[in-house]
PDB file of C-alpha atoms and ligand atoms in Angstrom:
ATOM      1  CA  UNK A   1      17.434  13.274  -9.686  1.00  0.00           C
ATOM      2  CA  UNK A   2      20.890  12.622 -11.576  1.00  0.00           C
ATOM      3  CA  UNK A   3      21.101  14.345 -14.737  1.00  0.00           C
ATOM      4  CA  UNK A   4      21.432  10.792 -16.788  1.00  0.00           C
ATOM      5  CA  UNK A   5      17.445  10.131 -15.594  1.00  0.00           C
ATOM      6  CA  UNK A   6      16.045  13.389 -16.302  1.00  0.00           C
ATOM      7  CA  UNK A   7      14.603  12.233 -19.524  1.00  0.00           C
ATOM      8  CA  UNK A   8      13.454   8.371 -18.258  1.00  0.00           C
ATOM      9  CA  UNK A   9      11.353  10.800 -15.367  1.00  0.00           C
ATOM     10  CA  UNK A  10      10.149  13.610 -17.263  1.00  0.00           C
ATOM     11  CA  UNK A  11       6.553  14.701 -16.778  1.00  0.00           C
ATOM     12  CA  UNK A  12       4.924  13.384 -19.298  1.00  0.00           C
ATOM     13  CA  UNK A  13       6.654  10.204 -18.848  1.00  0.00           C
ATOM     14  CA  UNK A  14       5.921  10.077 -15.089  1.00  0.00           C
ATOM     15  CA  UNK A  15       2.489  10.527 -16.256  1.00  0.00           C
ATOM     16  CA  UNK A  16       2.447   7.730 -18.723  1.00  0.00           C
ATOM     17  CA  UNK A  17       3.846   4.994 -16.014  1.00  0.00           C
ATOM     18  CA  UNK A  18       0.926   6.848 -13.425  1.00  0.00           C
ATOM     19  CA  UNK A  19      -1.515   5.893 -16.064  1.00  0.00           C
ATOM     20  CA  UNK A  20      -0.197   2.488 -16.837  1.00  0.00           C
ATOM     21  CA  UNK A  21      -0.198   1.522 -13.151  1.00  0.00           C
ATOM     22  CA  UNK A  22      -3.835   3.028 -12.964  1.00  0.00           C
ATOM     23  CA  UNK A  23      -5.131   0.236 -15.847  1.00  0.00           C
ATOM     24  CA  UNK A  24      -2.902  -2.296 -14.581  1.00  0.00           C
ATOM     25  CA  UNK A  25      -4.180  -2.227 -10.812  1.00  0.00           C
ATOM     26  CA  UNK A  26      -7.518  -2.333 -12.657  1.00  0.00           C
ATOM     27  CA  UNK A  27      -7.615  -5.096 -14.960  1.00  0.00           C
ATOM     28  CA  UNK A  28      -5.749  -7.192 -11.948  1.00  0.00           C
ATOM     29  CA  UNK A  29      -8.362  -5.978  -9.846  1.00  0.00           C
ATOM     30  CA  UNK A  30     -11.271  -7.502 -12.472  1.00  0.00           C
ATOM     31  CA  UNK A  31      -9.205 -10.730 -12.279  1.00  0.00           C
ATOM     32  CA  UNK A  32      -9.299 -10.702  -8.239  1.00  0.00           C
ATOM     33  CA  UNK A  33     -12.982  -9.719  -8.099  1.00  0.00           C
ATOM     34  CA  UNK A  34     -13.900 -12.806 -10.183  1.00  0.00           C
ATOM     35  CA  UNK A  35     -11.601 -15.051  -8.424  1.00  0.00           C
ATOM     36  CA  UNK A  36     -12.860 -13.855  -5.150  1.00  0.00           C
ATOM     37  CA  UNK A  37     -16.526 -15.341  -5.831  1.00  0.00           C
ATOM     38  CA  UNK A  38     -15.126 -18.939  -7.089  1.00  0.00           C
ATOM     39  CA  UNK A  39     -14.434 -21.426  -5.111  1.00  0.00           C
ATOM     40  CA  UNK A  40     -10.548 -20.367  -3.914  1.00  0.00           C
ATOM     41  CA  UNK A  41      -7.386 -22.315  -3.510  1.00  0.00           C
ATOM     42  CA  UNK A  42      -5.038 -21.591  -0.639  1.00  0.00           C
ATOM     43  CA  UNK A  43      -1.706 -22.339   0.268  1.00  0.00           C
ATOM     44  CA  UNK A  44       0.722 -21.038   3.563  1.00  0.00           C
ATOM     45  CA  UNK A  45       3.496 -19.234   2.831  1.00  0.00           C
ATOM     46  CA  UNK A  46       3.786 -19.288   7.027  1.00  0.00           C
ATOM     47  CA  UNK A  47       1.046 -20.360   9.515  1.00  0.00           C
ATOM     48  CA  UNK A  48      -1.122 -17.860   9.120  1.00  0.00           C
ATOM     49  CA  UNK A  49       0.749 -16.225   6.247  1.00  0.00           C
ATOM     50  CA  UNK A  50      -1.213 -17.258   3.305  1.00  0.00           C
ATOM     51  CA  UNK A  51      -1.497 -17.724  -0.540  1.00  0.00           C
ATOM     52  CA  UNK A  52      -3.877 -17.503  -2.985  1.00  0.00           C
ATOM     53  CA  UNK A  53      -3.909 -18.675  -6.823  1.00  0.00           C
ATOM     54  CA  UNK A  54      -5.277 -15.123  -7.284  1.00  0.00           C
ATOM     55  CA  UNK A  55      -2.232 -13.281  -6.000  1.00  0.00           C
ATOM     56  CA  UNK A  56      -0.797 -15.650  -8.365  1.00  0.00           C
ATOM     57  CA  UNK A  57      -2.494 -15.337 -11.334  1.00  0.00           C
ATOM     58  CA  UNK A  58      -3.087 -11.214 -10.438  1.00  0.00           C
ATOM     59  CA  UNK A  59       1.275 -11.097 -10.208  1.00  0.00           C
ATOM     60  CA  UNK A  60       1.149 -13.043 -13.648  1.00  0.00           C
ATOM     61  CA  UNK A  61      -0.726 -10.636 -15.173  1.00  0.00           C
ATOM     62  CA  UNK A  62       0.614  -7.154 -14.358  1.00  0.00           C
ATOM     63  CA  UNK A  63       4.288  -8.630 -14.504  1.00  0.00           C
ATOM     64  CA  UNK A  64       3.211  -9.752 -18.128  1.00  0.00           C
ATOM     65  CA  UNK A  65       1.874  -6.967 -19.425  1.00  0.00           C
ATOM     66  CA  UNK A  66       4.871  -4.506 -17.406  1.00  0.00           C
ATOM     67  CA  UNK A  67       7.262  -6.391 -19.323  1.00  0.00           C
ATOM     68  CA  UNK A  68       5.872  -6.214 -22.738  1.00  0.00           C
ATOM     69  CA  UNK A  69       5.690  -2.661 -22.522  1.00  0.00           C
ATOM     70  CA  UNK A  70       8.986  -1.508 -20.565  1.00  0.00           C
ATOM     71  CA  UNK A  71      11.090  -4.323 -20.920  1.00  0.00           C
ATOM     72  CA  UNK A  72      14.452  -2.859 -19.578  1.00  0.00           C
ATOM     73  CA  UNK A  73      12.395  -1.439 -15.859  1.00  0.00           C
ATOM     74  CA  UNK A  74      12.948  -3.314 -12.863  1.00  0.00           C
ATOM     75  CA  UNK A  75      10.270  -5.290 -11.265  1.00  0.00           C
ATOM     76  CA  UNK A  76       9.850  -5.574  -7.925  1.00  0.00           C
ATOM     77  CA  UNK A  77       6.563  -8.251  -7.169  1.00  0.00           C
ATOM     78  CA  UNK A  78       5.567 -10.145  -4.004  1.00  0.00           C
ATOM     79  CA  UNK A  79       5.618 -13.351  -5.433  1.00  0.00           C
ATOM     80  CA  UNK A  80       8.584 -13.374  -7.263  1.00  0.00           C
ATOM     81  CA  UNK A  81      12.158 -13.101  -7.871  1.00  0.00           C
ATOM     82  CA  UNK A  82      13.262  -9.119  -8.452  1.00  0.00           C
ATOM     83  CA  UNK A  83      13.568  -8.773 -12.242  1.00  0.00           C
ATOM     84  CA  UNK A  84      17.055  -6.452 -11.831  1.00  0.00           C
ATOM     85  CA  UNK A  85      18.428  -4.391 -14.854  1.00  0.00           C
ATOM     86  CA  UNK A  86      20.343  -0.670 -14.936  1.00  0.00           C
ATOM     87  CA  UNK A  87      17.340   1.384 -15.486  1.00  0.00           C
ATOM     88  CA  UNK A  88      16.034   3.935 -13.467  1.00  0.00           C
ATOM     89  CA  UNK A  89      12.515   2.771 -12.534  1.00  0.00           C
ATOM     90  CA  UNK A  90      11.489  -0.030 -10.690  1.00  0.00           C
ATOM     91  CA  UNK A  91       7.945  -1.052 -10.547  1.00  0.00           C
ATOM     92  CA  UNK A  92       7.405  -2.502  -6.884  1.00  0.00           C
ATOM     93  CA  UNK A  93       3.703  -4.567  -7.232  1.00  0.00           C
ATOM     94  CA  UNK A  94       1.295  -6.278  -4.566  1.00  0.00           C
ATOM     95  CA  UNK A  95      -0.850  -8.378  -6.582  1.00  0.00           C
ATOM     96  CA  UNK A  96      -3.736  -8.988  -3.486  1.00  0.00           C
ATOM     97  CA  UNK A  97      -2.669  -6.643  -0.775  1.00  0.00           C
ATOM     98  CA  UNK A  98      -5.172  -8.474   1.888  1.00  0.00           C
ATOM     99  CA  UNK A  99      -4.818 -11.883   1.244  1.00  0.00           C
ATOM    100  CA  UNK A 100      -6.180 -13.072   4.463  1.00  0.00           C
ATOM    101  CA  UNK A 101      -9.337 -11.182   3.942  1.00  0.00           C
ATOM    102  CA  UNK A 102      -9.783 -12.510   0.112  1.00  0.00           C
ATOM    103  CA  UNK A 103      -9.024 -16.331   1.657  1.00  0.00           C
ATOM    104  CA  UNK A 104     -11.830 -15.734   4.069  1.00  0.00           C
ATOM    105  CA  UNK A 105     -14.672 -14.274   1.620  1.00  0.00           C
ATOM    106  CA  UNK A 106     -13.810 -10.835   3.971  1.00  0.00           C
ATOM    107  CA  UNK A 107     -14.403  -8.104   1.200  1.00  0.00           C
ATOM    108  CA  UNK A 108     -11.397  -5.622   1.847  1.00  0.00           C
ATOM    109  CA  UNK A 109      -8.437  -5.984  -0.400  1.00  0.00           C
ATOM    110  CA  UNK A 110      -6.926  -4.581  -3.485  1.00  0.00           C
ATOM    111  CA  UNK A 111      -4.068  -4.192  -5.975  1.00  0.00           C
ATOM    112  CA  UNK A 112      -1.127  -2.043  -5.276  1.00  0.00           C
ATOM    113  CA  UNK A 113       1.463  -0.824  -7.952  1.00  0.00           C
ATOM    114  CA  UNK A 114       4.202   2.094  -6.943  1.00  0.00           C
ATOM    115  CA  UNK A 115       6.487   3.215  -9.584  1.00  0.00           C
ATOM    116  CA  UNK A 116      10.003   4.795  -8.174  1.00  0.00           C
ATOM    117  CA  UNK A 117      12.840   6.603 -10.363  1.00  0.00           C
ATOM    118  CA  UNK A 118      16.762   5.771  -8.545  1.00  0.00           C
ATOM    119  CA  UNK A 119      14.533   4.891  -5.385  1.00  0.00           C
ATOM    120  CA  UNK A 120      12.268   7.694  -5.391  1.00  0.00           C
ATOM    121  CA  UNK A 121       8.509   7.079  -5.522  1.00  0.00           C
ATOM    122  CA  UNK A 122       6.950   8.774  -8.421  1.00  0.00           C
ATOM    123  CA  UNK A 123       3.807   7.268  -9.218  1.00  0.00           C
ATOM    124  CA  UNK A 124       1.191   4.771  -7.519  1.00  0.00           C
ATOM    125  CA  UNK A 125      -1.779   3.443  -7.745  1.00  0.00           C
ATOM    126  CA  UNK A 126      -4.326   0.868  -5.356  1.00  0.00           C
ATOM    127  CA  UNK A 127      -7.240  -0.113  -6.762  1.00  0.00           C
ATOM    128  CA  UNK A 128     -10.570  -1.628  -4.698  1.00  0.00           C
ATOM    129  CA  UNK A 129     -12.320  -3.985  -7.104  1.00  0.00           C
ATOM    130  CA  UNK A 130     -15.292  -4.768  -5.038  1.00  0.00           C
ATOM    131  CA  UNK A 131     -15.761  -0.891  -4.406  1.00  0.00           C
ATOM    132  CA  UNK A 132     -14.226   0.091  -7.656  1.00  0.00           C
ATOM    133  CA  UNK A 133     -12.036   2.481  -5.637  1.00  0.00           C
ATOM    134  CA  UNK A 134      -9.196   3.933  -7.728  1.00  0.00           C
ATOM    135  CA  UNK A 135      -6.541   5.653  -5.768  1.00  0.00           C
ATOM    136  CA  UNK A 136      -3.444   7.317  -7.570  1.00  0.00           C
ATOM    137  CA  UNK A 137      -0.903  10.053  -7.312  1.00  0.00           C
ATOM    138  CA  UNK A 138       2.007  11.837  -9.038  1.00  0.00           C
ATOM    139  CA  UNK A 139       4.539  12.716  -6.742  1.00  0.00           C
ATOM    140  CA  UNK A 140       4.423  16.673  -6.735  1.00  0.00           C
ATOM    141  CA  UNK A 141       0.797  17.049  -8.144  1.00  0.00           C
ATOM    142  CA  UNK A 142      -1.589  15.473  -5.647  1.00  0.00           C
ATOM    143  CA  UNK A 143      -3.589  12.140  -4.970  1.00  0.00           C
ATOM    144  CA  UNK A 144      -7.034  11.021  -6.512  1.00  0.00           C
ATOM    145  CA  UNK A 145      -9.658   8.514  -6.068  1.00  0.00           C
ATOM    146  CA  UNK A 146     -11.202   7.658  -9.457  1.00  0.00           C
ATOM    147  CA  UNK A 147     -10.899  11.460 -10.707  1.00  0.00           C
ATOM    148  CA  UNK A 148     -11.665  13.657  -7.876  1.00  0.00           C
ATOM    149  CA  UNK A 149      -8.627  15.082  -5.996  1.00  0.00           C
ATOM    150  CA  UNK A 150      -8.516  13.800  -2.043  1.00  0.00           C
ATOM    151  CA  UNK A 151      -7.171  15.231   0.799  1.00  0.00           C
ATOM    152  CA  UNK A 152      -6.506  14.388   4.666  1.00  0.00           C
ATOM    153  CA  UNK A 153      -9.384  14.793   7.578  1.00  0.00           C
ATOM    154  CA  UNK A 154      -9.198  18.166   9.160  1.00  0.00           C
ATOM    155  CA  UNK A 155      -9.240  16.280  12.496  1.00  0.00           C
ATOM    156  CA  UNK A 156      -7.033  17.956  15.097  1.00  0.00           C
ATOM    157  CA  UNK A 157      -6.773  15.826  18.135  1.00  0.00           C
ATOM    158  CA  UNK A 158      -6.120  11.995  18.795  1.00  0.00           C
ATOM    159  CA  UNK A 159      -9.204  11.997  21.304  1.00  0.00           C
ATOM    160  CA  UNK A 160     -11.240  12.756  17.795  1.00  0.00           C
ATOM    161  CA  UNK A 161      -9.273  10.398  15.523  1.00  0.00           C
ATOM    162  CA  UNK A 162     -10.438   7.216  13.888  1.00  0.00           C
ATOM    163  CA  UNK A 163      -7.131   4.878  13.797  1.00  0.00           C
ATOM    164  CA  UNK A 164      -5.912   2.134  11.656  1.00  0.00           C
ATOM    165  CA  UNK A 165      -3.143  -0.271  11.899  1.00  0.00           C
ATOM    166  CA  UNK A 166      -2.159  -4.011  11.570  1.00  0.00           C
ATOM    167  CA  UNK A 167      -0.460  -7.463  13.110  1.00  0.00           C
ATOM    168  CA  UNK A 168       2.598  -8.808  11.842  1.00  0.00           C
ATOM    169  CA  UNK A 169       2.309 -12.331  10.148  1.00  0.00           C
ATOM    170  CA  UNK A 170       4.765 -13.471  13.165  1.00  0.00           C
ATOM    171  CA  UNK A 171       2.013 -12.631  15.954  1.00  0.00           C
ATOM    172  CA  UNK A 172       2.275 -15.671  17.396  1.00  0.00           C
ATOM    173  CA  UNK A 173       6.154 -16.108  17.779  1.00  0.00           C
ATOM    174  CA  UNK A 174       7.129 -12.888  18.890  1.00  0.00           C
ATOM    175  CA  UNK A 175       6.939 -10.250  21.898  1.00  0.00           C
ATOM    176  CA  UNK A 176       7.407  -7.494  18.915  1.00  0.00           C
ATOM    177  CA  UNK A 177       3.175  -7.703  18.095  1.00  0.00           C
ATOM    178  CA  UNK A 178       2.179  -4.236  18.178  1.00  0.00           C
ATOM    179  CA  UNK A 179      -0.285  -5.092  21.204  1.00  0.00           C
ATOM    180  CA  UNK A 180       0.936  -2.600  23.306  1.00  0.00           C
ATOM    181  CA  UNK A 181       0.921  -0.196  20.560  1.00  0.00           C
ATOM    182  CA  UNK A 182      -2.689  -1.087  19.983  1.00  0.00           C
ATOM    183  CA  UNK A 183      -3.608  -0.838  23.838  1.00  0.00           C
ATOM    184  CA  UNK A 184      -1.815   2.637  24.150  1.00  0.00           C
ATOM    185  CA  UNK A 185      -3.693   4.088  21.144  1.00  0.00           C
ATOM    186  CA  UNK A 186      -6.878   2.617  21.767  1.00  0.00           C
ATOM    187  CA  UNK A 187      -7.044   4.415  25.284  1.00  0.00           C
ATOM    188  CA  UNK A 188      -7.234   7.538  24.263  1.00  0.00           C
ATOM    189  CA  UNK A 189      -8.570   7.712  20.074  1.00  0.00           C
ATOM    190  CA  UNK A 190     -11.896   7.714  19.233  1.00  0.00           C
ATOM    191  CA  UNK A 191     -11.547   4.061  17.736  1.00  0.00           C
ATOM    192  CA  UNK A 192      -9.423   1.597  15.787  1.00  0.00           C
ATOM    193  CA  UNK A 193     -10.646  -0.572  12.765  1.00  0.00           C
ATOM    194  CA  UNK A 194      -7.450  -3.638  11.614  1.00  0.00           C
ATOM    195  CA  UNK A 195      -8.527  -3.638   8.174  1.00  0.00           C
ATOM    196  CA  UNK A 196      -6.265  -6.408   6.588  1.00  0.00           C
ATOM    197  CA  UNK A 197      -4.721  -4.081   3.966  1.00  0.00           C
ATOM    198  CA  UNK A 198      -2.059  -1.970   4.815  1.00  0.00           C
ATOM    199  CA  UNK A 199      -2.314  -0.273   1.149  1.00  0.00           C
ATOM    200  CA  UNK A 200      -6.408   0.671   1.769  1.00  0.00           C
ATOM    201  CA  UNK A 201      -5.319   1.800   5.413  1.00  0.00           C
ATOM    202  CA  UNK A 202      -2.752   3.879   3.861  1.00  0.00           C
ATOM    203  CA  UNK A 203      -5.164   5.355   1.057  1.00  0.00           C
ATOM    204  CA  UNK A 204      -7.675   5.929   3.570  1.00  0.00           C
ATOM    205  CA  UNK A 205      -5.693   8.307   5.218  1.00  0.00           C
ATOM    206  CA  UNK A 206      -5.193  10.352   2.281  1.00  0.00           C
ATOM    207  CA  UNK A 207      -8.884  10.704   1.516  1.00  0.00           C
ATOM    208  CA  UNK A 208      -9.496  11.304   5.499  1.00  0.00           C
ATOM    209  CA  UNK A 209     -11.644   8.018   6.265  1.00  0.00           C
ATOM    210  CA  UNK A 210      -8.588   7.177   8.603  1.00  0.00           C
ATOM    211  CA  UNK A 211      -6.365   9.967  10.860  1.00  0.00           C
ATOM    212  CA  UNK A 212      -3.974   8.036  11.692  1.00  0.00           C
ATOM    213  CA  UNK A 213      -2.135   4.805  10.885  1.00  0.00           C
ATOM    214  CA  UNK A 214       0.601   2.837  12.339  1.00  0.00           C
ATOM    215  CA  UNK A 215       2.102  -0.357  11.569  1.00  0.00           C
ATOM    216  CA  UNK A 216       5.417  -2.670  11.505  1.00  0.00           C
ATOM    217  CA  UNK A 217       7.451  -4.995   9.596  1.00  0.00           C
ATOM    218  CA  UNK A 218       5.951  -4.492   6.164  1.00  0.00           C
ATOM    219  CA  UNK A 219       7.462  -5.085   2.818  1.00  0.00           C
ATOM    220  CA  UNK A 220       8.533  -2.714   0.197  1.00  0.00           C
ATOM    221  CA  UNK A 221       5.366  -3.953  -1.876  1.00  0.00           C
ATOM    222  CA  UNK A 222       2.541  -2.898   1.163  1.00  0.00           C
ATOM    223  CA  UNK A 223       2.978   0.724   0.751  1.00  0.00           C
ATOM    224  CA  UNK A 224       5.740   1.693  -2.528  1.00  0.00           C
ATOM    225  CA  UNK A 225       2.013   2.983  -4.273  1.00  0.00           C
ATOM    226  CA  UNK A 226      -0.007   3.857  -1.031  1.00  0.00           C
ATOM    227  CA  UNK A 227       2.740   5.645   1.107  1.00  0.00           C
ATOM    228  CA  UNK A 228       3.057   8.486  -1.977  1.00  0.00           C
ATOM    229  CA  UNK A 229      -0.761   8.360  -2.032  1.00  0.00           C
ATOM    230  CA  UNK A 230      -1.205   9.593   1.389  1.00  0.00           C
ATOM    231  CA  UNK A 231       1.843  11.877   1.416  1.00  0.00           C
ATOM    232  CA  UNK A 232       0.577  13.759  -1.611  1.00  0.00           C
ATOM    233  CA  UNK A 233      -3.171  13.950  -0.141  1.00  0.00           C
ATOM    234  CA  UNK A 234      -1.307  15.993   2.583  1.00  0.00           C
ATOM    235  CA  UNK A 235      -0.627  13.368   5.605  1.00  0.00           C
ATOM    236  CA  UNK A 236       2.530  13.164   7.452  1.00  0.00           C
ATOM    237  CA  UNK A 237       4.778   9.994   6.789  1.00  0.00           C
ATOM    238  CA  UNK A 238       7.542   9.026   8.328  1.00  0.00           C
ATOM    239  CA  UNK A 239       9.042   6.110  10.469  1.00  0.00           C
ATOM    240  CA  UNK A 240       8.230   5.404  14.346  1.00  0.00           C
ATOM    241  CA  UNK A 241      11.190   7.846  15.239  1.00  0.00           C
ATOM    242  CA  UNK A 242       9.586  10.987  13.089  1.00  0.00           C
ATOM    243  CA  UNK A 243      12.259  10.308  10.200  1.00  0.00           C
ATOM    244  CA  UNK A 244      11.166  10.506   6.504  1.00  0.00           C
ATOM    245  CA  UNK A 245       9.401   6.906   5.486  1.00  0.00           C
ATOM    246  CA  UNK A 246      10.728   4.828   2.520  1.00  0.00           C
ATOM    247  CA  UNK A 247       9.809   1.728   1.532  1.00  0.00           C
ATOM    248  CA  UNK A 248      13.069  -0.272   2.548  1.00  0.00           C
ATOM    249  CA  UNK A 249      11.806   0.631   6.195  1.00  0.00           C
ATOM    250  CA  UNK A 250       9.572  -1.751   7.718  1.00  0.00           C
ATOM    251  CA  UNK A 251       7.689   0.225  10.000  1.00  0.00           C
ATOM    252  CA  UNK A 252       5.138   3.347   9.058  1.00  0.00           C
ATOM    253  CA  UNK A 253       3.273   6.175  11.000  1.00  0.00           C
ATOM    254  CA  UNK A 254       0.719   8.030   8.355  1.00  0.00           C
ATOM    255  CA  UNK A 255      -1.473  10.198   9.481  1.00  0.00           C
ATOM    256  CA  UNK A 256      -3.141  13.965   9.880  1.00  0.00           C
ATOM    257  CA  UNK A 257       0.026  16.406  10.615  1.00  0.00           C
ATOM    258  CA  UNK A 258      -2.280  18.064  13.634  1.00  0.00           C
ATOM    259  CA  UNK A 259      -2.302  15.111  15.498  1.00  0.00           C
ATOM    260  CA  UNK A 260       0.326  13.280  13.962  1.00  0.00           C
ATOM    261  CA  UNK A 261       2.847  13.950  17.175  1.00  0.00           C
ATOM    262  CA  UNK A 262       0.348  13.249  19.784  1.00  0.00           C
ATOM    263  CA  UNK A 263       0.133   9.519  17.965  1.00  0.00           C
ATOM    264  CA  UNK A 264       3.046   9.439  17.234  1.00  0.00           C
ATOM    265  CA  UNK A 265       4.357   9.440  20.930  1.00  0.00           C
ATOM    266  CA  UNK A 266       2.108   6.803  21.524  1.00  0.00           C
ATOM    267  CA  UNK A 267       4.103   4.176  19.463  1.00  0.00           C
ATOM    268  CA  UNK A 268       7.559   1.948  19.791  1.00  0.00           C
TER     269      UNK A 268
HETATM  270  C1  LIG B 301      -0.668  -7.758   4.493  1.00  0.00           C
HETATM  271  C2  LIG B 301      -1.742  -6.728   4.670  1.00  0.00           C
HETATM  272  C3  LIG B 301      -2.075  -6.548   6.141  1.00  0.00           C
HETATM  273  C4  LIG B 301      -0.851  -6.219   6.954  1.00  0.00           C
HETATM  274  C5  LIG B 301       0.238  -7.233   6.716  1.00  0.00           C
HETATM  275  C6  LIG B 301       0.561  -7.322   5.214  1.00  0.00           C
HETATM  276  P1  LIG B 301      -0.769  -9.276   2.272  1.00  0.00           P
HETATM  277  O1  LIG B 301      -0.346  -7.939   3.128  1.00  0.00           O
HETATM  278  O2  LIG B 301      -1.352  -5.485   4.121  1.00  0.00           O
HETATM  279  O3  LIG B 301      -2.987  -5.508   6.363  1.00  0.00           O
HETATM  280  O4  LIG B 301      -1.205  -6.186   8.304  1.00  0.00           O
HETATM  281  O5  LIG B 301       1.374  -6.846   7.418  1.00  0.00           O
HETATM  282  O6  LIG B 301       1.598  -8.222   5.008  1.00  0.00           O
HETATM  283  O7  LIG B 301      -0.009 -10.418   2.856  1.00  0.00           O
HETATM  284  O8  LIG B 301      -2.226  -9.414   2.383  1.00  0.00           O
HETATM  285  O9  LIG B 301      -0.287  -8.900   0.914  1.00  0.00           O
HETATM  286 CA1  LIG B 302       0.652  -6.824   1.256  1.00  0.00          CA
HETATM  287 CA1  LIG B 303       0.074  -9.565  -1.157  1.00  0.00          CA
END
């Protein structure tokens, strides 16, 4: 970390934005859970890439409140343009992280927030309103859901491994789908689940509900919070050539270090 941000990341302030992204995801999450038994109104952002007013009114929300508090941080949100400024820490925010499944009364989504310092993730939280399921971590000092500390499964081979991934919103247009991916995998794991949020798959992992989790072309905003999350609950995560994962990389392999590289080999 350069010298100048030592202070603007210091522990206890590290801890403060962990904290702040913890009652943020929740009080967005309160919003979605009400939305999600009203009537809903949807929009396409693509074909089957769709809208909600909750992501909406969720963004609203957590955007409003971030800037009250730290006016000068950067703000990184699905729906809208990046608030840029010269500070160190940029909050990058997925108001509904399963929009498809919220459209279609499906109950699996949630609330991401991940908080990086010059591009390094620091903080996140995801938070599971229908389940209230908090999931956090502090880079360095380990993951949580609601207060109790999480960790990977201790499964050691693919043959024994529950898998998770996803489809790209382009499915239909492109040869790039993941299918083969899914075909190889599903051959020799135990199972696959497509859950319809790539933050829960990725906090899954870290608590050991998942092994192992693959998917491509993501945005920064699918896993800023959920990529620390399972990295500090001891999971290996990387890109689909073994390198270290960051969130300007669309593709993601998470998953149990034993059986990591047998999975691993598996996808292109
Ligand atoms: C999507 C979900 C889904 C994944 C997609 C994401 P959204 O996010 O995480 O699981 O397969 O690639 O875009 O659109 O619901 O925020
Ligand atoms: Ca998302
Ligand atoms: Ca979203």
């Amino acid at each position: 970390m350069p010298k100048s941000n030592k202070k603007i990341c210091s522990a206890r302030l590290v801890a403060e934005y962990a904290a702040f992204a913890c009652e943020l995801s929740m009080e967005a999450g309160a919003l979605l859970k009400r939305a999600y038994y009203r009537p809903r109104s949807i929009s396409h952002k693509g074909p089957i890439d769709l809208v909600t007013s909750a992501d909406i009114a969720s963004e609203k929300l957590i955007v409003g409140k971030l800037k009250k508090k730290y006016p000068r941080h950067n703000i990184l949100a699905e729906e809208r343009e990046e608030i840029i400024s010269d500070s160190a820490i940029r909050w990058v925010i997925d108001p509904l992280d399963g929009t498809t499944n919220f459209a279609h009364g499906y109950p699996a989504f949630c609330v991401s927030i991940g908080v990086q310092c010059d591009g390094v993730a620091i903080a996140g939280a995801v938070y599971d309103p229908l389940r209230n399921e908090l999931f956090s971590a502090i880079a360095g000092r380990g993951a949580w859901l609601r207060k109790k500390r999480i960790h990977i499964s201790a499964t050691k081979k693919l043959a024994n491994a529950l898998c998770t991934t996803g489809f790209p919103y382009d499915v239909h247009e492109t040869g790039k789908d993941n299918l083969a991916n899914f075909r190889r995998i599903i051959k020799q794991a135990r199972g696959i689940r497509r859950g319809g949020s790539a933050a829960l798959d990725l906090s899954y992992v870290a608590c050991g509900r998942f092994d192992f989790y693959w998917e491509m072309k993501l945005s920064p905003w699918d896993t800023a919070a959920a990529s620390l999350i399972a990295k500090e609950a001891g999971a290996k995560v990387t890109d689909f050539s073994g390198k270290p994962f960051s969130i300007e990389k669309k593709e993601i392999a998470a998953g149990v270090p034993a059986l990591y590289k047998e999975a691993l080999a598996l996808i292109r």
